[in-house]
Short mmCIF file of C-alpha atoms in Angstrom, two decimals:
data_model
loop_
_atom_site.label_atom_id
_atom_site.label_comp_id
_atom_site.label_asym_id
_atom_site.label_seq_id
_atom_site.Cartn_x
_atom_site.Cartn_y
_atom_site.Cartn_z
CA MET A 17 0.00 0.00 0.00
CA ASN A 18 2.84 2.36 0.77
CA ASP A 19 4.35 1.76 -2.63
CA GLU A 20 1.11 2.71 -4.27
CA ALA A 21 0.54 5.74 -2.08
CA ARG A 22 3.76 7.51 -3.03
CA PRO A 23 3.04 8.25 -6.73
CA MET A 24 -0.50 9.24 -5.78
CA ARG A 25 0.82 11.90 -3.45
CA ALA A 26 3.19 13.26 -6.09
CA ASP A 27 0.25 13.44 -8.49
CA ALA A 28 -1.84 15.28 -5.93
CA ARG A 29 1.00 17.73 -5.33
CA ARG A 30 1.32 18.41 -9.04
CA ASN A 31 -2.42 18.92 -9.36
CA ARG A 32 -2.43 21.23 -6.38
CA ALA A 33 0.32 23.38 -7.89
CA ARG A 34 -1.52 23.53 -11.24
CA VAL A 35 -4.77 24.50 -9.57
CA LEU A 36 -3.10 27.27 -7.55
CA GLU A 37 -1.37 28.62 -10.64
CA ALA A 38 -4.69 28.57 -12.51
CA ALA A 39 -6.43 30.26 -9.57
CA GLU A 40 -3.90 33.13 -9.71
CA ALA A 41 -4.48 33.56 -13.44
CA ILE A 42 -8.27 33.43 -13.16
CA LEU A 43 -8.33 35.75 -10.14
CA ALA A 44 -6.19 38.25 -12.06
CA ARG A 45 -8.62 38.01 -14.99
CA ASP A 46 -12.04 37.75 -13.29
CA GLY A 47 -11.41 39.13 -9.80
CA LEU A 48 -13.69 37.82 -7.09
CA SER A 49 -16.24 36.58 -9.61
CA ALA A 50 -13.72 33.88 -10.58
CA SER A 51 -15.55 30.53 -10.61
CA MET A 52 -14.19 27.16 -9.53
CA ARG A 53 -15.22 25.89 -12.98
CA ALA A 54 -13.03 28.51 -14.73
CA VAL A 55 -10.11 27.57 -12.47
CA ALA A 56 -10.60 23.86 -13.26
CA ASP A 57 -10.75 24.53 -17.02
CA HIS A 58 -7.64 26.69 -16.91
CA ALA A 59 -5.76 24.06 -14.89
CA GLY A 60 -6.93 21.29 -17.23
CA VAL A 61 -8.36 19.22 -14.37
CA GLY A 62 -11.87 18.14 -13.52
CA LEU A 63 -14.02 20.07 -11.10
CA GLY A 64 -13.94 17.02 -8.80
CA THR A 65 -10.16 17.20 -8.58
CA ILE A 66 -10.36 20.78 -7.37
CA TYR A 67 -13.06 20.08 -4.81
CA ARG A 68 -11.12 17.12 -3.43
CA GLN A 69 -8.28 19.50 -2.53
CA PHE A 70 -10.26 22.66 -1.87
CA PRO A 71 -13.77 21.95 -0.55
CA ASN A 72 -14.81 25.58 -1.09
CA ARG A 73 -13.75 28.95 -2.45
CA GLU A 74 -12.36 30.03 0.92
CA ALA A 75 -10.04 27.02 1.12
CA LEU A 76 -8.73 27.82 -2.36
CA TYR A 77 -8.17 31.51 -1.54
CA LEU A 78 -6.38 30.56 1.67
CA ALA A 79 -4.08 28.28 -0.33
CA VAL A 80 -3.45 31.06 -2.89
CA ILE A 81 -2.36 33.44 -0.13
CA GLY A 82 -0.21 30.71 1.42
CA GLU A 83 1.44 30.01 -1.93
CA ARG A 84 2.20 33.72 -2.47
CA MET A 85 3.86 33.89 0.93
CA ARG A 86 5.85 30.76 0.19
CA ARG A 87 7.11 32.36 -3.03
CA LEU A 88 7.90 35.63 -1.23
CA TYR A 89 9.89 33.66 1.31
CA ALA A 90 11.75 31.83 -1.47
CA GLU A 91 12.56 35.21 -3.08
CA ALA A 92 13.89 36.54 0.23
CA ARG A 93 16.16 33.53 0.61
CA GLU A 94 17.49 33.95 -2.93
CA LEU A 95 18.15 37.65 -2.30
CA LEU A 96 20.52 36.67 0.52
CA ASP A 97 23.00 35.81 -2.25
CA ALA A 98 22.43 38.99 -4.28
CA ASP A 99 25.47 40.97 -5.45
CA ASP A 100 23.94 44.26 -4.28
CA PRO A 101 22.65 43.79 -0.72
CA GLY A 102 21.21 47.33 -0.65
CA ALA A 103 19.09 46.76 -3.75
CA ALA A 104 18.13 43.35 -2.37
CA PHE A 105 16.91 44.88 0.91
CA PHE A 106 14.88 47.70 -0.62
CA GLY A 107 13.65 45.45 -3.42
CA PHE A 108 12.33 42.90 -0.96
CA PHE A 109 10.63 45.62 1.14
CA THR A 110 8.86 46.77 -2.04
CA ARG A 111 7.82 43.23 -2.93
CA VAL A 112 6.23 42.71 0.49
CA VAL A 113 4.13 45.84 0.00
CA GLU A 114 3.13 44.77 -3.53
CA VAL A 115 2.00 41.35 -2.32
CA SER A 116 0.03 42.94 0.53
CA THR A 117 -1.79 45.25 -1.87
CA ARG A 118 -2.90 42.32 -4.03
CA LYS A 119 -4.05 40.37 -0.97
CA LYS A 120 -6.99 42.59 0.02
CA ALA A 121 -9.79 41.12 -2.10
CA LEU A 122 -9.00 37.55 -1.00
CA ALA A 123 -8.45 38.58 2.61
CA ASP A 124 -11.83 40.34 2.65
CA VAL A 125 -13.64 37.20 1.46
CA LEU A 126 -11.85 35.14 4.10
CA ALA A 127 -12.58 37.68 6.83
CA ASP A 128 -16.28 37.62 5.87
CA ALA A 129 -16.18 33.85 6.34
CA GLY A 130 -14.48 34.32 9.73
CA ILE A 131 -11.17 32.88 8.50
CA ASP A 132 -7.81 34.47 9.41
CA PRO A 133 -5.87 34.91 6.13
CA LYS A 134 -2.71 34.10 8.09
CA ALA A 135 -3.99 30.55 8.57
CA GLY A 136 -2.83 29.80 5.03
CA ILE A 137 0.81 30.62 5.76
CA GLY A 138 2.97 27.58 6.34
CA GLU A 139 4.58 27.22 9.76
CA GLN A 140 8.12 27.20 8.45
CA VAL A 141 7.59 30.37 6.39
CA ASP A 142 5.90 32.12 9.28
CA ALA A 143 8.62 31.20 11.74
CA ASP A 144 11.59 31.70 9.45
CA MET A 145 10.66 34.90 7.56
CA PRO A 146 11.76 37.35 10.30
CA ARG A 147 15.17 35.67 10.46
CA VAL A 148 15.66 35.97 6.69
CA ILE A 149 14.53 39.62 6.73
CA GLU A 150 16.99 40.35 9.53
CA GLU A 151 19.75 38.78 7.46
CA LEU A 152 18.83 40.95 4.46
CA LEU A 153 19.02 43.97 6.78
CA ILE A 154 22.40 43.03 8.25
CA ARG A 155 23.89 42.41 4.81
CA ALA A 156 22.64 45.80 3.56
CA GLN A 157 24.03 47.51 6.66
CA ARG A 158 27.39 45.79 6.24
CA VAL A 159 27.90 47.39 2.79
CA GLY A 160 26.69 50.77 4.07
CA ALA A 161 23.44 50.81 2.09
CA VAL A 162 21.18 50.98 5.15
CA ARG A 163 21.73 53.05 8.30
CA ALA A 164 23.40 51.09 11.08
CA ASP A 165 20.90 52.18 13.74
CA LEU A 166 17.91 50.57 12.02
CA ALA A 167 16.97 47.61 14.20
CA MET A 168 14.35 44.89 13.69
CA PRO A 169 11.59 46.46 15.84
CA GLU A 170 11.50 49.63 13.70
CA LEU A 171 11.92 47.68 10.49
CA ARG A 172 9.00 45.42 11.35
CA ALA A 173 6.93 48.41 12.46
CA LEU A 174 7.54 50.27 9.19
CA LEU A 175 7.13 47.21 7.00
CA SER A 176 3.81 46.30 8.55
CA ALA A 177 2.62 49.92 8.65
CA VAL A 178 3.15 50.41 4.94
CA SER A 179 1.85 46.94 4.02
CA MET A 180 -1.30 47.45 6.06
CA ALA A 181 -2.06 50.86 4.56
CA ALA A 182 -1.22 49.74 1.01
CA GLU A 183 -3.63 46.83 1.44
CA ARG A 184 -6.47 48.75 3.03
CA GLN A 185 -6.22 51.82 0.83
CA GLN A 186 -5.25 49.93 -2.33
CA TRP A 187 -2.27 52.12 -3.20
CA ASP A 188 -1.58 52.22 -6.92
CA GLU A 189 1.93 51.72 -8.25
CA GLN A 190 2.72 55.42 -8.44
CA LEU A 191 1.72 56.10 -4.84
CA ARG A 192 3.62 53.02 -3.67
CA THR A 193 6.77 54.06 -5.54
CA ARG A 194 6.68 57.65 -4.30
CA THR A 195 5.81 56.78 -0.71
CA LEU A 196 8.38 54.01 -0.41
CA GLY A 197 10.97 56.24 -2.11
CA MET A 198 10.68 58.79 0.68
CA LEU A 199 10.61 56.16 3.39
CA PHE A 200 13.71 54.47 1.95
CA ASP A 201 15.53 57.82 1.91
CA GLY A 202 15.08 57.81 5.68
CA LEU A 203 16.53 54.31 5.98
CA ARG A 204 19.68 54.90 3.93
CA ALA A 205 23.07 55.23 5.56
CA HIS A 206 23.69 58.95 4.99
CA HIS A 207 22.26 60.09 8.33
CA MET B 10 -39.59 79.72 25.25
CA ASN B 11 -36.54 80.57 23.19
CA ASP B 12 -35.23 82.76 25.97
CA GLU B 13 -35.49 79.93 28.40
CA ALA B 14 -34.00 77.40 26.02
CA ARG B 15 -30.73 79.23 25.52
CA PRO B 16 -29.27 79.01 29.05
CA MET B 17 -30.42 75.38 29.20
CA ARG B 18 -28.36 74.57 26.16
CA ALA B 19 -25.31 76.34 27.61
CA ASP B 20 -25.74 74.29 30.78
CA ALA B 21 -25.96 71.09 28.81
CA ARG B 22 -22.83 72.00 26.89
CA ARG B 23 -20.91 72.67 30.11
CA ASN B 24 -22.08 69.36 31.58
CA ARG B 25 -21.12 67.54 28.42
CA ALA B 26 -17.61 69.00 28.52
CA ARG B 27 -17.24 68.07 32.21
CA VAL B 28 -18.42 64.52 31.59
CA LEU B 29 -16.02 64.06 28.66
CA GLU B 30 -13.13 65.40 30.72
CA ALA B 31 -14.06 63.04 33.55
CA ALA B 32 -14.38 60.14 31.11
CA GLU B 33 -10.81 60.76 29.89
CA ALA B 34 -9.52 60.80 33.47
CA ILE B 35 -11.42 57.66 34.49
CA LEU B 36 -10.48 55.80 31.30
CA ALA B 37 -6.82 56.65 31.92
CA ARG B 38 -7.18 55.34 35.49
CA ASP B 39 -9.46 52.31 35.08
CA GLY B 40 -9.16 51.43 31.41
CA LEU B 41 -12.14 49.69 29.86
CA SER B 42 -13.51 48.70 33.27
CA ALA B 43 -14.33 52.40 33.81
CA SER B 44 -17.92 52.64 35.06
CA MET B 45 -20.47 55.33 34.21
CA ARG B 46 -20.88 55.80 37.97
CA ALA B 47 -17.15 56.60 38.39
CA VAL B 48 -17.34 59.07 35.50
CA ALA B 49 -20.39 60.76 37.04
CA ASP B 50 -18.71 61.03 40.46
CA HIS B 51 -15.52 62.45 38.94
CA ALA B 52 -17.53 64.99 36.92
CA GLY B 53 -19.62 65.93 39.96
CA VAL B 54 -22.90 65.26 38.16
CA GLY B 55 -25.66 62.76 38.73
CA LEU B 56 -25.79 59.48 36.87
CA GLY B 57 -29.05 60.68 35.26
CA THR B 58 -27.27 63.69 33.76
CA ILE B 59 -24.77 61.39 32.07
CA TYR B 60 -27.37 59.01 30.73
CA ARG B 61 -29.42 61.89 29.32
CA GLN B 62 -26.45 62.84 27.14
CA PHE B 63 -24.91 59.42 26.61
CA PRO B 64 -27.50 56.62 26.70
CA ASN B 65 -24.78 53.97 26.87
CA ARG B 66 -21.06 53.35 27.18
CA GLU B 67 -20.62 53.29 23.40
CA ALA B 68 -22.15 56.74 22.99
CA LEU B 69 -19.77 58.09 25.65
CA TYR B 70 -16.71 56.47 24.02
CA LEU B 71 -17.73 57.82 20.64
CA ALA B 72 -17.94 61.31 22.13
CA VAL B 73 -14.52 60.88 23.80
CA ILE B 74 -12.94 60.00 20.44
CA GLY B 75 -14.74 62.92 18.79
CA GLU B 76 -13.49 65.30 21.49
CA ARG B 77 -9.91 64.10 21.06
CA MET B 78 -10.12 64.71 17.33
CA ARG B 79 -11.58 68.17 17.95
CA ARG B 80 -8.63 68.98 20.21
CA LEU B 81 -6.15 67.59 17.67
CA TYR B 82 -7.73 69.79 15.04
CA ALA B 83 -7.49 72.82 17.34
CA GLU B 84 -3.80 72.03 17.94
CA ALA B 85 -3.17 71.80 14.20
CA ARG B 86 -4.77 75.20 13.65
CA GLU B 87 -2.67 76.74 16.41
CA LEU B 88 0.49 75.24 14.91
CA LEU B 89 -0.19 77.18 11.71
CA ASP B 90 1.14 80.22 13.61
CA ALA B 91 4.17 78.47 15.10
CA ASP B 92 7.57 80.20 14.80
CA ASP B 93 9.22 76.98 13.60
CA PRO B 94 7.08 75.47 10.83
CA GLY B 95 9.36 72.41 10.57
CA ALA B 96 8.95 71.55 14.23
CA ALA B 97 5.23 72.26 13.91
CA PHE B 98 4.87 69.84 11.00
CA PHE B 99 6.82 66.97 12.56
CA GLY B 100 5.32 67.65 15.98
CA PHE B 101 1.80 67.41 14.62
CA PHE B 102 2.61 64.19 12.73
CA THR B 103 3.82 62.71 16.02
CA ARG B 104 0.68 63.86 17.87
CA VAL B 105 -1.58 62.17 15.32
CA VAL B 106 0.25 58.88 15.89
CA GLU B 107 0.07 59.28 19.68
CA VAL B 108 -3.68 59.90 19.59
CA SER B 109 -4.17 56.90 17.29
CA THR B 110 -2.29 54.63 19.68
CA ARG B 111 -4.52 55.65 22.59
CA LYS B 112 -7.66 55.13 20.51
CA LYS B 113 -7.45 51.35 20.15
CA ALA B 114 -9.24 50.20 23.31
CA LEU B 115 -12.22 52.51 22.70
CA ALA B 116 -12.30 51.74 18.98
CA ASP B 117 -12.36 48.01 19.74
CA VAL B 118 -15.39 48.37 22.02
CA LEU B 119 -17.17 50.43 19.36
CA ALA B 120 -16.27 47.96 16.61
CA ASP B 121 -17.67 45.11 18.74
CA ALA B 122 -20.91 47.07 18.96
CA GLY B 123 -20.86 47.59 15.18
CA ILE B 124 -20.17 51.33 15.47
CA ASP B 125 -17.63 53.09 13.23
CA PRO B 126 -15.34 55.13 15.53
CA LYS B 127 -15.24 57.80 12.83
CA ALA B 128 -18.92 58.49 13.45
CA GLY B 129 -17.86 60.53 16.50
CA ILE B 130 -15.79 63.00 14.47
CA GLY B 131 -17.54 66.27 13.78
CA GLU B 132 -18.24 67.13 10.16
CA GLN B 133 -16.23 70.34 10.21
CA VAL B 134 -13.17 68.64 11.71
CA ASP B 135 -13.42 65.75 9.27
CA ALA B 136 -13.76 68.03 6.26
CA ASP B 137 -11.26 70.68 7.32
CA MET B 138 -8.41 68.60 8.78
CA PRO B 139 -6.78 67.72 5.41
CA ARG B 140 -6.69 71.40 4.47
CA VAL B 141 -4.99 72.35 7.73
CA ILE B 142 -2.47 69.50 7.39
CA GLU B 143 -1.68 70.64 3.86
CA GLU B 144 -1.07 74.15 5.15
CA LEU B 145 1.31 72.81 7.82
CA LEU B 146 3.14 70.94 5.05
CA ILE B 147 3.40 73.97 2.75
CA ARG B 148 4.68 76.19 5.56
CA ALA B 149 7.34 73.60 6.49
CA GLN B 150 8.37 73.28 2.84
CA ARG B 151 8.59 77.05 2.44
CA VAL B 152 11.28 77.29 5.17
CA GLY B 153 13.13 74.28 3.73
CA ALA B 154 12.34 71.94 6.64
CA VAL B 155 10.46 69.39 4.53
CA ARG B 156 11.39 68.18 1.03
CA ALA B 157 9.61 70.06 -1.73
CA ASP B 158 8.51 66.90 -3.56
CA LEU B 159 6.40 65.58 -0.68
CA ALA B 160 2.79 65.94 -1.82
CA MET B 161 -0.46 65.27 0.02
CA PRO B 162 -1.12 61.76 -1.36
CA GLU B 163 2.19 60.44 0.05
CA LEU B 164 1.82 62.41 3.26
CA ARG B 165 -1.66 61.00 3.85
CA ALA B 166 -0.46 57.51 2.94
CA LEU B 167 2.43 57.66 5.41
CA LEU B 168 0.44 59.33 8.15
CA SER B 169 -2.32 56.77 8.00
CA ALA B 170 0.11 53.86 7.60
CA VAL B 171 1.97 54.74 10.76
CA SER B 172 -1.18 55.66 12.71
CA MET B 173 -2.84 52.38 11.77
CA ALA B 174 0.15 50.26 12.76
CA ALA B 175 0.76 52.20 15.98
CA GLU B 176 -2.87 51.65 16.94
CA ARG B 177 -3.08 47.98 16.00
CA GLN B 178 0.31 47.00 17.39
CA GLN B 179 0.21 49.39 20.35
CA TRP B 180 3.66 50.89 19.76
CA ASP B 181 5.28 52.10 22.96
CA GLU B 182 6.88 55.54 23.13
CA GLN B 183 10.37 54.30 22.34
CA LEU B 184 9.28 52.42 19.21
CA ARG B 185 7.21 55.39 18.09
CA THR B 186 10.09 57.83 18.58
CA ARG B 187 12.64 55.65 16.79
CA THR B 188 10.32 54.69 13.92
CA LEU B 189 9.07 58.23 13.30
CA GLY B 190 12.64 59.54 13.60
CA MET B 191 13.72 57.42 10.64
CA LEU B 192 10.62 58.22 8.64
CA PHE B 193 11.08 61.97 9.29
CA ASP B 194 14.69 61.74 8.08
CA GLY B 195 13.26 60.66 4.75
CA LEU B 196 10.88 63.63 4.65
CA ARG B 197 13.45 66.33 5.41
CA ALA B 198 14.71 68.64 2.72
CA HIS B 199 18.26 67.33 2.31
CA HIS B 200 17.48 64.92 -0.51
#
């Protein structure tokens, strides 16, 4: 039985990834009116396959948010090896705000259903992200791109402040760029 | 009848102001366990006088938030005449964040009762505040204390971002000072 179970699980994983990718595409196209049927068609799987993994719309949205966070975490880890630690730090800060802005519609649906959007974030990502962010900060400070007196409490405070507002107020790209530009000027090492 | 009504209204206004002042004192002392009885005793009025103006705890809290905003607005208007427009601008920004931080407990009670805390803010204050903030900004820019390319959309975005986070995460004074210090460095005119 174990021998049979293994390929099944790999199949299920592949299907799950395809469904999540399709859900992103359909959500970008149709917004919250995206149907499970459209997601299934786009993924090339049957509706039953989707419902086996995601019993309802909320479960799918939760998984989409979780997958975005997993990708963001993977990006952060890759940026630890970037040639320009300053650009890596400010680039990642910007990415976090971008992802937050896109999260609102899904988070609202989940909140209406009484589900905490954070429930979709994997334990490892949730626990490890602050450590990776701190490493991005330290590397940027080491090359003199970020002021040495910026510590994690302020960084977290600013990062969550801007993410929260960008999500709630749906900042467009121009407002995000201009606002973060001024904030980043305050975090650079020329003070 | 009109002649009689006028002094009555003045009386009611005075009582209202005394009750709100007492509510602030008792809330600072007892937190959310503050009783209407304690507020009445502190204000030196009967419990009936309070309930005539504020039929329940939520109505009183709403009025407390409204009164704080009215005072903040009065402060902003006074700061328009300050000798140091840079200090006035950054000082007012800091005050907004302070007031937001203190608002959380009351706002939570109101939200639980399905009441928008903003409902307590007077129309004039709500409509006029952005204009006064813009004037503080322009004055600070004119003396070279704030960068010339900071416009109202970014200022509002940053002000609400920091206020929101300070309220939700209950920033202590040290975190507020350090975080705003870095943000203000980005808004100064040396860029």
